Amino acid sequence: AATSTATFLSFRSRGNALPQTRPSAIRFGSRYSLVSFSGLKGVTSVNRETESSFIGKESSTALRGSFVLKARKANRGSRYGLQLVASYKVAILGAAGGIGQPLALLIKMSPLVSALNLYDIANVKGVAADLSHCNTPSQVLDFTGASELGDCLKGANVVVIPAGVPRKPGMTRDDLFNINANIVMTLVEAVADNCPDAFIHIISNPVNSTVPIAAEVLKQKGVYNPKKLFGVTTLDVVRANTFVAQKKNLKLIDVDVPVIGGHAGITILPLLSKTKPTVSFTDEEVEQLTVRIQNAGTEVVEAKAGAGSATLSMAYAAARFVESSLRALDGDGDVYECSFVQSDLTDLPFFASRIKLGRNGVEALIPSDLIGLSEYEDKTLEALKPELKASIEKGIAFVQKQPVTA
């Protein structure tokens, strides 16, 4: 199905080697060339089935056009051709964890990143050293412990927060909530102090509560911008697209299923009636697919026999959302993703739905996705609201009980 971002890239040089900071051309699409990059030689031509690893066909076409135009402009008067396409700093908080490590690798491969800052409370130096050997242009720096958190965040354009703990045997949901809520609260306080204008991507579970926690912290700090706070629900879309393509024998690159609601259990609602390309489902298929998408995390935990959770697919989905955010920051006007954000589409203060991303964050919600739902989807939407409402209120109450330091 999907391949890595590295296969996006096409680097050409006039000599046999290229200075590490200067990739000389970038092309996206079904065919790419890799002649030389930092002395590493590769094949001159490789056919590809898919257009990109993280994004759909329409967005891929727009992105490819954007980079081709930049490559042409940059090629004029440049000894080596293209300079860096863009220069964005991404900070990952929790970079030494099960999600953080593969996520850092995927982001390191993005042509839009010039600086990748990795933070964790321990074991992050080795991750950064390992990643720094990858000959992609972004510089990798490591930061360990609370004393270095501020330095990690200064100047960041995008902050991704996968920090936290998974639920372990004997741990109640309240135990999990209290641990991760405190972690998110502390990290978002630091974001507010050091890079309040950054896009903030919340991965730490439970997202239905941690996003409201982040919002309350930012409000108390006086820097809350609802357009720049995102709960990363992309994994639900990735799973929906994959499962539908498998079920209906469709070409995966063509499939797009919007997913609304929240990011846990029954609050996840895939809108199968809105699937592109148009496809019909029996009532039984709708119920089976919906339940599978809602419980896909459990499917992974069981397959790993309790030894882990969905880390690799989550990292992939988060990297896709980071890539989309960077494209939006870079001026791409055709970037759409589903995300859990402040919303007025329902009577709930936060809601996951399809959004349009731009340089300033959320440019628009897409209300049309909630119009013309099937009877099953209408009923399921109403049924999920009480649980989602309770999770949101739990997050808000957590911060209000222990106000942050202004």
Short mmCIF file of C-alpha atoms in Angstrom, two decimals:
data_model
loop_
_atom_site.label_atom_id
_atom_site.label_comp_id
_atom_site.label_asym_id
_atom_site.label_seq_id
_atom_site.Cartn_x
_atom_site.Cartn_y
_atom_site.Cartn_z
CA ALA A 1 0.00 0.00 0.00
CA ALA A 2 2.06 2.92 1.25
CA THR A 3 5.76 3.59 0.93
CA SER A 4 8.05 6.06 2.63
CA THR A 5 8.35 9.75 1.95
CA ALA A 6 11.88 9.17 0.72
CA THR A 7 10.52 7.74 -2.50
CA PHE A 8 9.01 11.17 -3.17
CA LEU A 9 12.41 12.65 -3.77
CA SER A 10 14.40 13.16 -6.89
CA PHE A 11 17.87 14.64 -6.51
CA ARG A 12 20.11 15.46 -9.49
CA SER A 13 23.60 16.94 -9.47
CA ARG A 14 26.06 18.09 -12.10
CA GLY A 15 28.85 16.13 -10.51
CA ASN A 16 29.13 12.81 -8.77
CA ALA A 17 28.41 14.17 -5.32
CA LEU A 18 26.42 16.98 -3.79
CA PRO A 19 26.97 19.06 -0.66
CA GLN A 20 24.69 17.68 2.04
CA THR A 21 22.70 20.89 2.39
CA ARG A 22 21.88 21.19 -1.30
CA PRO A 23 19.47 18.77 -2.92
CA SER A 24 19.35 19.76 -6.57
CA ALA A 25 15.89 18.84 -7.78
CA ILE A 26 12.65 17.44 -6.45
CA ARG A 27 9.89 15.74 -8.40
CA PHE A 28 6.75 14.05 -7.21
CA GLY A 29 4.73 11.51 -9.12
CA SER A 30 4.64 8.06 -10.54
CA ARG A 31 8.25 8.18 -11.71
CA TYR A 32 11.36 9.51 -10.02
CA SER A 33 15.11 9.63 -10.52
CA LEU A 34 17.89 9.47 -7.99
CA VAL A 35 21.30 10.15 -9.49
CA SER A 36 23.30 11.44 -6.55
CA PHE A 37 22.65 12.88 -3.12
CA SER A 38 25.45 13.50 -0.65
CA GLY A 39 27.59 11.04 -2.55
CA LEU A 40 24.97 8.28 -2.41
CA LYS A 41 24.23 6.97 -5.91
CA GLY A 42 21.05 5.21 -6.82
CA VAL A 43 19.02 3.95 -9.72
CA THR A 44 18.24 6.40 -12.48
CA SER A 45 14.63 5.44 -13.00
CA VAL A 46 12.05 3.59 -10.96
CA ASN A 47 8.39 3.11 -11.74
CA ARG A 48 5.92 3.72 -8.91
CA GLU A 49 2.31 2.66 -8.57
CA THR A 50 1.22 5.27 -6.05
CA GLU A 51 1.64 9.00 -6.33
CA SER A 52 2.75 9.65 -2.77
CA SER A 53 2.95 7.96 0.57
CA PHE A 54 0.93 10.21 2.83
CA ILE A 55 -1.59 12.00 0.64
CA GLY A 56 -4.31 11.31 -1.90
CA LYS A 57 -4.11 11.72 -5.64
CA GLU A 58 -5.57 15.24 -5.93
CA SER A 59 -3.36 16.67 -3.19
CA SER A 60 -0.37 14.84 -4.59
CA THR A 61 -0.91 16.47 -7.98
CA ALA A 62 -1.13 19.92 -6.40
CA LEU A 63 1.98 19.29 -4.32
CA ARG A 64 3.93 18.00 -7.30
CA GLY A 65 3.00 21.10 -9.31
CA SER A 66 4.06 23.35 -6.46
CA PHE A 67 7.49 21.73 -6.15
CA VAL A 68 8.11 21.62 -9.90
CA LEU A 69 7.47 25.36 -10.09
CA LYS A 70 9.84 26.00 -7.17
CA ALA A 71 12.48 23.76 -8.69
CA ARG A 72 12.39 25.71 -11.95
CA LYS A 73 12.71 29.04 -10.15
CA ALA A 74 15.49 27.84 -7.89
CA ASN A 75 17.40 26.27 -10.77
CA ARG A 76 18.09 29.63 -12.38
CA GLY A 77 21.52 30.86 -11.43
CA SER A 78 22.21 28.08 -8.95
CA ARG A 79 25.35 26.02 -9.37
CA TYR A 80 23.73 22.93 -7.95
CA GLY A 81 20.12 23.58 -9.01
CA LEU A 82 17.58 23.59 -6.22
CA GLN A 83 18.16 24.93 -2.73
CA LEU A 84 16.03 23.56 0.09
CA VAL A 85 12.37 23.70 -0.94
CA ALA A 86 11.27 25.02 2.44
CA SER A 87 12.68 25.70 5.85
CA TYR A 88 10.42 24.62 8.70
CA LYS A 89 11.28 23.52 12.21
CA VAL A 90 9.38 20.58 13.69
CA ALA A 91 9.62 19.61 17.36
CA ILE A 92 8.57 16.16 18.58
CA LEU A 93 7.85 15.89 22.30
CA GLY A 94 8.14 12.26 23.30
CA ALA A 95 10.56 11.39 20.52
CA ALA A 96 12.14 8.35 22.20
CA GLY A 97 8.86 6.46 22.54
CA GLY A 98 7.16 3.82 20.45
CA ILE A 99 5.38 6.38 18.29
CA GLY A 100 8.02 9.10 18.55
CA GLN A 101 10.89 7.14 16.99
CA PRO A 102 9.22 6.03 13.72
CA LEU A 103 7.49 9.41 13.52
CA ALA A 104 10.84 11.18 13.77
CA LEU A 105 12.23 8.99 11.00
CA LEU A 106 9.34 9.77 8.66
CA ILE A 107 9.53 13.50 9.36
CA LYS A 108 13.32 13.43 8.82
CA MET A 109 12.54 12.26 5.27
CA SER A 110 10.33 15.25 4.44
CA PRO A 111 11.77 17.80 2.00
CA LEU A 112 9.85 20.52 3.84
CA VAL A 113 11.78 20.17 7.11
CA SER A 114 15.10 21.91 7.73
CA ALA A 115 15.29 21.38 11.51
CA LEU A 116 14.00 18.45 13.55
CA ASN A 117 14.15 18.89 17.33
CA LEU A 118 13.64 15.77 19.43
CA TYR A 119 12.65 15.95 23.10
CA ASP A 120 12.10 13.33 25.76
CA ILE A 121 12.84 12.79 29.43
CA ALA A 122 15.43 10.10 28.60
CA ASN A 123 17.05 8.06 25.81
CA VAL A 124 16.63 10.72 23.14
CA LYS A 125 20.35 11.29 22.42
CA GLY A 126 20.69 7.90 20.77
CA VAL A 127 17.59 8.42 18.65
CA ALA A 128 18.89 11.77 17.43
CA ALA A 129 22.37 10.39 16.71
CA ASP A 130 20.87 7.52 14.75
CA LEU A 131 18.60 9.78 12.70
CA SER A 132 21.33 12.32 12.06
CA HIS A 133 23.14 9.74 9.91
CA CYS A 134 20.28 9.75 7.37
CA ASN A 135 21.40 11.90 4.45
CA THR A 136 18.31 14.03 4.16
CA PRO A 137 18.77 17.77 4.59
CA SER A 138 17.14 18.45 7.98
CA GLN A 139 19.38 18.95 11.00
CA VAL A 140 18.52 16.80 14.03
CA LEU A 141 19.04 18.06 17.57
CA ASP A 142 18.26 16.31 20.87
CA PHE A 143 16.93 17.79 24.10
CA THR A 144 16.61 15.88 27.36
CA GLY A 145 14.59 16.77 30.44
CA ALA A 146 12.57 19.76 31.58
CA SER A 147 15.59 22.10 31.64
CA GLU A 148 16.05 21.72 27.86
CA LEU A 149 12.39 21.74 26.82
CA GLY A 150 12.25 25.48 26.18
CA ASP A 151 15.27 25.38 23.90
CA CYS A 152 13.71 22.52 21.95
CA LEU A 153 10.60 24.58 21.26
CA LYS A 154 12.03 27.97 20.38
CA GLY A 155 11.23 28.86 16.79
CA ALA A 156 9.21 25.70 16.10
CA ASN A 157 6.60 25.92 13.36
CA VAL A 158 4.96 22.60 14.20
CA VAL A 159 4.97 20.83 17.58
CA VAL A 160 3.90 17.18 17.68
CA ILE A 161 3.07 15.62 21.06
CA PRO A 162 3.02 11.81 21.18
CA ALA A 163 4.35 11.82 24.78
CA GLY A 164 2.55 9.72 27.33
CA VAL A 165 2.08 6.14 28.40
CA PRO A 166 -0.04 3.37 26.90
CA ARG A 167 -2.51 1.58 29.10
CA LYS A 168 -0.82 -1.28 30.94
CA PRO A 169 -2.23 -4.35 32.71
CA GLY A 170 -3.85 -3.36 35.98
CA MET A 171 -4.08 0.31 34.99
CA THR A 172 -7.56 1.84 35.05
CA ARG A 173 -8.70 4.37 32.46
CA ASP A 174 -8.58 7.02 35.18
CA ASP A 175 -4.95 6.09 35.94
CA LEU A 176 -4.09 6.49 32.26
CA PHE A 177 -5.98 9.77 32.02
CA ASN A 178 -4.28 11.32 35.05
CA ILE A 179 -0.77 10.41 33.87
CA ASN A 180 -1.20 11.59 30.29
CA ALA A 181 -3.24 14.65 31.25
CA ASN A 182 -0.42 15.90 33.46
CA ILE A 183 2.16 15.22 30.73
CA VAL A 184 0.17 17.09 28.08
CA MET A 185 -0.56 19.97 30.43
CA THR A 186 3.13 20.44 31.25
CA LEU A 187 4.26 20.23 27.63
CA VAL A 188 1.60 22.62 26.33
CA GLU A 189 2.56 25.14 29.02
CA ALA A 190 6.07 25.08 27.55
CA VAL A 191 4.70 25.49 24.03
CA ALA A 192 2.70 28.51 25.17
CA ASP A 193 5.83 30.07 26.66
CA ASN A 194 8.23 29.35 23.80
CA CYS A 195 6.38 29.03 20.47
CA PRO A 196 2.76 30.16 20.93
CA ASP A 197 2.23 30.59 17.17
CA ALA A 198 3.15 27.00 16.28
CA PHE A 199 0.73 24.41 14.97
CA ILE A 200 0.16 22.00 17.87
CA HIS A 201 -0.56 18.36 17.02
CA ILE A 202 -1.89 16.33 19.95
CA ILE A 203 -1.43 12.55 19.69
CA SER A 204 -1.35 11.65 23.41
CA ASN A 205 -4.43 9.71 24.42
CA PRO A 206 -7.21 10.16 25.27
CA VAL A 207 -7.32 12.77 22.48
CA ASN A 208 -10.98 13.51 23.23
CA SER A 209 -9.76 14.92 26.58
CA THR A 210 -6.16 15.99 25.93
CA VAL A 211 -7.12 18.47 23.19
CA PRO A 212 -9.54 20.31 25.54
CA ILE A 213 -6.78 20.19 28.17
CA ALA A 214 -4.37 21.86 25.74
CA ALA A 215 -6.99 24.48 24.85
CA GLU A 216 -7.57 25.37 28.51
CA VAL A 217 -3.85 25.67 29.18
CA LEU A 218 -3.40 27.97 26.18
CA LYS A 219 -6.40 30.05 27.26
CA GLN A 220 -4.98 30.51 30.75
CA LYS A 221 -1.67 31.52 29.17
CA GLY A 222 -3.49 34.04 26.97
CA VAL A 223 -2.24 32.56 23.69
CA TYR A 224 -5.05 30.23 22.59
CA ASN A 225 -5.61 30.15 18.83
CA PRO A 226 -8.25 27.51 18.04
CA LYS A 227 -7.12 27.43 14.41
CA LYS A 228 -3.70 26.05 15.41
CA LEU A 229 -4.67 23.29 17.87
CA PHE A 230 -5.30 19.85 16.35
CA GLY A 231 -6.15 16.45 17.70
CA VAL A 232 -4.53 13.98 15.31
CA THR A 233 -7.29 11.61 14.18
CA THR A 234 -5.64 10.79 10.85
CA LEU A 235 -5.15 7.16 11.87
CA ASP A 236 -8.93 6.65 11.80
CA VAL A 237 -8.98 7.92 8.19
CA VAL A 238 -5.97 5.79 7.23
CA ARG A 239 -7.66 2.70 8.67
CA ALA A 240 -11.01 3.50 7.06
CA ASN A 241 -9.39 3.98 3.66
CA THR A 242 -7.40 0.75 4.00
CA PHE A 243 -10.28 -1.41 5.21
CA VAL A 244 -12.71 -0.10 2.59
CA ALA A 245 -10.18 -0.59 -0.21
CA GLN A 246 -9.59 -4.17 0.96
CA LYS A 247 -13.29 -4.91 1.33
CA LYS A 248 -14.27 -3.52 -2.06
CA ASN A 249 -11.07 -4.39 -3.96
CA LEU A 250 -10.38 -0.73 -4.77
CA LYS A 251 -7.11 0.98 -5.63
CA LEU A 252 -6.04 2.39 -2.28
CA ILE A 253 -4.71 5.69 -3.63
CA ASP A 254 -8.23 6.54 -4.87
CA VAL A 255 -10.11 5.85 -1.62
CA ASP A 256 -11.12 8.64 0.76
CA VAL A 257 -13.43 8.09 3.72
CA PRO A 258 -14.09 11.07 6.02
CA VAL A 259 -14.19 10.17 9.71
CA ILE A 260 -15.99 12.40 12.20
CA GLY A 261 -16.76 12.54 15.93
CA GLY A 262 -13.86 11.80 18.25
CA HIS A 263 -10.87 9.50 18.53
CA ALA A 264 -11.89 6.63 20.78
CA GLY A 265 -14.26 3.68 20.47
CA ILE A 266 -17.84 4.59 19.61
CA THR A 267 -16.97 8.27 19.19
CA ILE A 268 -15.23 7.34 15.91
CA LEU A 269 -17.73 7.53 13.04
CA PRO A 270 -16.54 6.72 9.51
CA LEU A 271 -18.91 8.25 6.96
CA LEU A 272 -19.05 5.31 4.59
CA SER A 273 -21.89 6.96 2.68
CA LYS A 274 -19.44 9.73 1.74
CA THR A 275 -16.73 7.35 0.47
CA LYS A 276 -14.90 8.41 -2.68
CA PRO A 277 -15.05 6.85 -5.19
CA THR A 278 -18.77 6.20 -4.74
CA VAL A 279 -19.34 2.65 -3.59
CA SER A 280 -22.35 0.82 -2.17
CA PHE A 281 -22.37 -1.12 1.08
CA THR A 282 -24.92 -3.50 2.53
CA ASP A 283 -26.22 -2.69 6.01
CA GLU A 284 -24.16 -5.59 7.33
CA GLU A 285 -20.97 -4.28 5.66
CA VAL A 286 -21.54 -0.80 7.09
CA GLU A 287 -21.87 -2.13 10.62
CA GLN A 288 -18.90 -4.51 10.29
CA LEU A 289 -16.60 -1.85 8.83
CA THR A 290 -17.66 0.78 11.36
CA VAL A 291 -17.00 -1.53 14.31
CA ARG A 292 -13.67 -2.65 12.85
CA ILE A 293 -12.49 0.94 12.38
CA GLN A 294 -13.62 1.83 15.91
CA ASN A 295 -11.84 -1.16 17.45
CA ALA A 296 -8.77 -1.30 15.19
CA GLY A 297 -6.46 -0.35 18.04
CA THR A 298 -7.57 -3.42 19.99
CA GLU A 299 -6.94 -5.51 16.88
CA VAL A 300 -3.28 -4.44 16.95
CA VAL A 301 -2.88 -4.94 20.70
CA GLU A 302 -4.24 -8.48 20.42
CA ALA A 303 -2.02 -9.25 17.42
CA LYS A 304 0.99 -8.08 19.44
CA ALA A 305 -0.14 -10.31 22.30
CA GLY A 306 -0.09 -7.46 24.78
CA ALA A 307 3.50 -6.52 23.94
CA GLY A 308 2.59 -3.22 22.31
CA SER A 309 -0.04 -1.06 20.68
CA ALA A 310 -0.53 0.71 17.35
CA THR A 311 2.74 2.62 17.14
CA LEU A 312 3.84 2.24 13.52
CA SER A 313 0.48 3.00 11.91
CA MET A 314 0.03 5.91 14.32
CA ALA A 315 3.44 7.28 13.39
CA TYR A 316 2.60 6.96 9.70
CA ALA A 317 -0.74 8.75 10.16
CA ALA A 318 0.84 11.51 12.27
CA ALA A 319 3.57 12.01 9.67
CA ARG A 320 0.90 12.41 7.01
CA PHE A 321 -0.77 15.13 9.12
CA VAL A 322 2.56 16.87 9.72
CA GLU A 323 3.28 16.79 5.99
CA SER A 324 -0.14 18.29 5.27
CA SER A 325 0.43 21.03 7.85
CA LEU A 326 3.81 21.90 6.35
CA ARG A 327 2.35 22.02 2.86
CA ALA A 328 -0.34 24.40 4.14
CA LEU A 329 2.27 26.58 5.85
CA ASP A 330 4.20 26.62 2.58
CA GLY A 331 1.21 28.04 0.71
CA ASP A 332 -0.43 24.98 -0.84
CA GLY A 333 -4.09 25.97 -1.21
CA ASP A 334 -5.47 22.45 -1.58
CA VAL A 335 -4.85 20.73 1.76
CA TYR A 336 -7.67 18.83 3.48
CA GLU A 337 -7.49 16.49 6.46
CA CYS A 338 -9.78 15.23 9.22
CA SER A 339 -8.89 16.48 12.70
CA PHE A 340 -10.37 16.94 16.18
CA VAL A 341 -10.62 20.72 16.54
CA GLN A 342 -12.71 23.45 18.11
CA SER A 343 -15.88 23.31 16.07
CA ASP A 344 -19.41 24.68 15.69
CA LEU A 345 -20.63 21.91 13.38
CA THR A 346 -22.48 20.29 16.28
CA ASP A 347 -23.50 21.32 19.80
CA LEU A 348 -20.14 20.02 21.09
CA PRO A 349 -17.22 22.46 21.55
CA PHE A 350 -14.73 20.06 19.88
CA PHE A 351 -15.45 17.70 17.03
CA ALA A 352 -13.48 15.73 14.46
CA SER A 353 -14.36 16.47 10.85
CA ARG A 354 -12.75 17.32 7.55
CA ILE A 355 -11.01 20.70 7.58
CA LYS A 356 -9.18 22.86 5.09
CA LEU A 357 -5.67 23.78 6.23
CA GLY A 358 -3.89 27.03 5.38
CA ARG A 359 -0.99 29.15 6.53
CA ASN A 360 -2.91 30.23 9.64
CA GLY A 361 -4.16 26.77 10.55
CA VAL A 362 -7.81 25.79 10.12
CA GLU A 363 -9.10 27.83 7.20
CA ALA A 364 -12.52 26.20 7.08
CA LEU A 365 -14.62 23.39 8.45
CA ILE A 366 -16.48 21.33 5.85
CA PRO A 367 -20.14 21.25 6.96
CA SER A 368 -21.30 19.45 3.81
CA ASP A 369 -19.87 16.20 5.20
CA LEU A 370 -22.57 16.20 7.88
CA ILE A 371 -25.40 16.79 5.39
CA GLY A 372 -27.23 13.85 3.84
CA LEU A 373 -25.96 11.18 6.20
CA SER A 374 -27.42 7.70 6.08
CA GLU A 375 -29.95 6.68 8.72
CA TYR A 376 -27.30 4.50 10.40
CA GLU A 377 -24.82 7.40 10.48
CA ASP A 378 -27.42 9.82 11.87
CA LYS A 379 -28.27 7.42 14.71
CA THR A 380 -24.62 6.64 15.44
CA LEU A 381 -23.74 10.35 15.49
CA GLU A 382 -26.41 11.06 18.09
CA ALA A 383 -25.35 8.02 20.12
CA LEU A 384 -21.68 9.08 20.31
CA LYS A 385 -22.34 12.64 21.48
CA PRO A 386 -22.90 11.95 25.21
CA GLU A 387 -19.62 10.02 25.54
CA LEU A 388 -17.67 12.60 23.56
CA LYS A 389 -19.23 15.42 25.60
CA ALA A 390 -18.21 13.73 28.85
CA SER A 391 -14.62 13.27 27.65
CA ILE A 392 -14.34 16.91 26.62
CA GLU A 393 -15.74 18.11 29.95
CA LYS A 394 -13.35 15.82 31.83
CA GLY A 395 -10.38 17.45 30.13
CA ILE A 396 -11.62 20.98 30.80
CA ALA A 397 -12.33 20.19 34.45
CA PHE A 398 -8.83 18.72 34.90
CA VAL A 399 -7.16 22.04 34.06
CA GLN A 400 -9.67 24.19 35.93
CA LYS A 401 -8.94 22.24 39.13
CA GLN A 402 -5.22 22.98 38.86
CA PRO A 403 -4.71 26.27 37.02
CA VAL A 404 -1.47 26.75 35.13
CA THR A 405 1.18 29.29 36.03
CA ALA A 406 0.62 32.45 34.03
#
